[in-house]
Coordinates of C-alpha atoms in Angstrom, one line a residue:
M10 CA 0.0 0.0 0.0
A11 CA 1.4 3.4 -1.0
I12 CA 1.8 6.0 1.6
E13 CA -0.2 9.2 1.1
R14 CA 1.1 12.7 1.0
F15 CA 1.1 14.4 4.4
H16 CA 0.2 18.1 4.4
I17 CA -0.7 20.6 7.2
E18 CA -1.4 24.1 6.1
G19 CA 0.6 26.6 8.1
E20 CA -1.1 29.0 10.4
E21 CA -0.1 31.4 13.2
F22 CA 2.0 29.4 15.6
I23 CA 1.8 26.3 13.3
P24 CA 4.3 25.4 10.7
E25 CA 3.4 24.2 7.2
I26 CA 4.2 20.5 6.8
D27 CA 4.5 19.1 3.3
F28 CA 5.8 15.5 3.0
N29 CA 5.6 14.2 -0.5
P30 CA 6.4 10.5 -0.9
E31 CA 6.4 10.8 -4.7
T32 CA 9.3 13.3 -4.7
N33 CA 10.9 12.1 -1.4
I34 CA 10.9 15.7 -0.3
L35 CA 9.9 16.6 3.3
K36 CA 9.3 20.3 3.9
V37 CA 8.8 22.2 7.2
S38 CA 8.3 26.0 7.1
G39 CA 6.9 29.0 8.8
E40 CA 6.5 29.4 12.6
S41 CA 6.3 26.7 15.3
Y42 CA 5.4 27.8 18.8
H43 CA 2.0 26.4 19.5
E44 CA 1.0 25.3 23.0
Y45 CA 0.6 21.6 22.2
T46 CA 3.8 20.9 20.3
G47 CA 4.1 17.2 21.3
E48 CA 0.5 16.4 20.2
F49 CA 1.0 18.4 17.0
F50 CA 4.2 16.5 16.0
E51 CA 3.0 13.0 17.0
P52 CA 1.3 12.2 13.7
I53 CA 4.3 13.7 11.8
F54 CA 6.6 11.3 13.5
S55 CA 4.2 8.4 12.8
W56 CA 4.1 9.4 9.1
I57 CA 7.9 9.6 8.9
E58 CA 8.3 6.2 10.6
Q59 CA 5.9 4.6 8.2
Y60 CA 7.5 6.3 5.2
L61 CA 11.0 5.1 6.2
K62 CA 10.0 1.5 6.4
E63 CA 11.1 1.1 2.8
P64 CA 14.9 0.9 2.6
N65 CA 17.3 2.7 0.2
K66 CA 15.3 5.9 -0.5
G67 CA 17.0 9.2 -1.3
V68 CA 15.2 11.7 1.0
Q69 CA 15.5 15.4 1.2
L70 CA 14.4 17.4 4.3
K71 CA 14.0 21.1 3.8
F72 CA 13.5 23.5 6.7
R73 CA 12.6 27.2 6.3
M74 CA 11.7 28.5 9.6
D75 CA 10.9 32.1 10.6
Y76 CA 10.6 31.3 14.3
F77 CA 10.3 28.2 16.6
N78 CA 10.3 27.6 20.3
T79 CA 12.4 25.1 22.3
A80 CA 9.8 22.4 22.2
S81 CA 9.6 22.6 18.4
S82 CA 13.4 22.6 18.3
K83 CA 13.5 19.2 20.1
C84 CA 11.0 17.8 17.6
F85 CA 13.0 19.1 14.6
Y86 CA 16.1 17.4 16.1
D87 CA 14.1 14.2 16.5
I88 CA 13.1 14.3 12.8
I89 CA 16.8 14.8 11.9
E90 CA 17.7 11.8 14.1
L91 CA 15.0 9.6 12.5
L92 CA 16.5 10.4 9.0
N93 CA 20.0 9.9 10.2
N94 CA 19.1 6.5 11.7
Y95 CA 17.5 5.6 8.4
H96 CA 20.6 6.5 6.5
Q97 CA 22.9 4.5 8.9
N98 CA 20.7 1.4 9.3
R99 CA 18.5 1.1 6.2
G100 CA 20.7 2.3 3.4
G101 CA 18.8 5.5 2.6
S102 CA 20.6 8.6 1.5
I103 CA 19.6 11.9 3.1
E104 CA 20.1 15.5 2.3
I105 CA 19.1 18.2 4.8
F106 CA 18.8 21.8 3.8
W107 CA 18.4 24.6 6.4
Y108 CA 17.1 27.8 4.7
Y109 CA 17.5 31.0 6.6
E110 CA 16.9 34.7 5.8
E111 CA 20.4 36.1 4.9
D112 CA 20.5 38.5 7.8
D113 CA 19.0 36.2 10.4
L114 CA 22.1 35.0 12.2
D115 CA 20.1 33.3 14.9
M116 CA 18.4 31.0 12.4
L117 CA 21.8 30.3 10.7
E118 CA 23.2 29.4 14.1
A119 CA 20.3 27.1 14.8
G120 CA 21.0 25.2 11.5
Q121 CA 24.6 24.9 12.4
D122 CA 23.8 23.7 15.9
Y123 CA 21.6 20.9 14.5
A124 CA 24.4 19.9 12.2
E125 CA 27.0 19.9 15.0
D126 CA 24.7 18.1 17.6
S127 CA 23.5 15.4 15.2
G128 CA 26.7 14.9 13.2
V129 CA 24.6 15.2 10.0
N130 CA 25.8 17.3 7.1
I131 CA 23.1 20.1 7.0
Q132 CA 23.5 22.6 4.2
C133 CA 22.7 26.1 5.5
I134 CA 21.4 28.2 2.6
P135 CA 20.7 31.9 2.8
Y136 CA 17.9 33.6 0.9
K137 CA 16.8 37.2 0.5
K138 CA 13.8 38.5 2.4
R139 CA 10.5 37.9 0.5
N140 CA 12.3 35.6 -1.9
H141 CA 12.2 32.4 0.0
P142 CA 12.6 29.0 -1.7
F143 CA 9.2 27.6 -0.7

């Protein structure tokens, strides 16, 4: 049975989630600082775990965050770890891209911290304001 696309429209406090199994691109963007972070991310983790049951995929994860809180940060790290485990144990290749507004040094540092903490090569890519990649 094929896994369905997973999409949540972004709102205030809630990031847009767009996981497309046909393209193997997982996108997370916007703001993430809602009150029930764990409950919000629970179906996202379930979807990713189901998606990663098939070995040897090439997966891209793309983050473009404007703001996120500490609870969301932990969930983002857990997503990175899920993909890293998939790469190490199931033969999948992963690419992770961290897009940040070119003058937002805090967001650049966040991407660099994820790379350092996880040991995963995360490409930090600047963009100009109002010209974001997705």
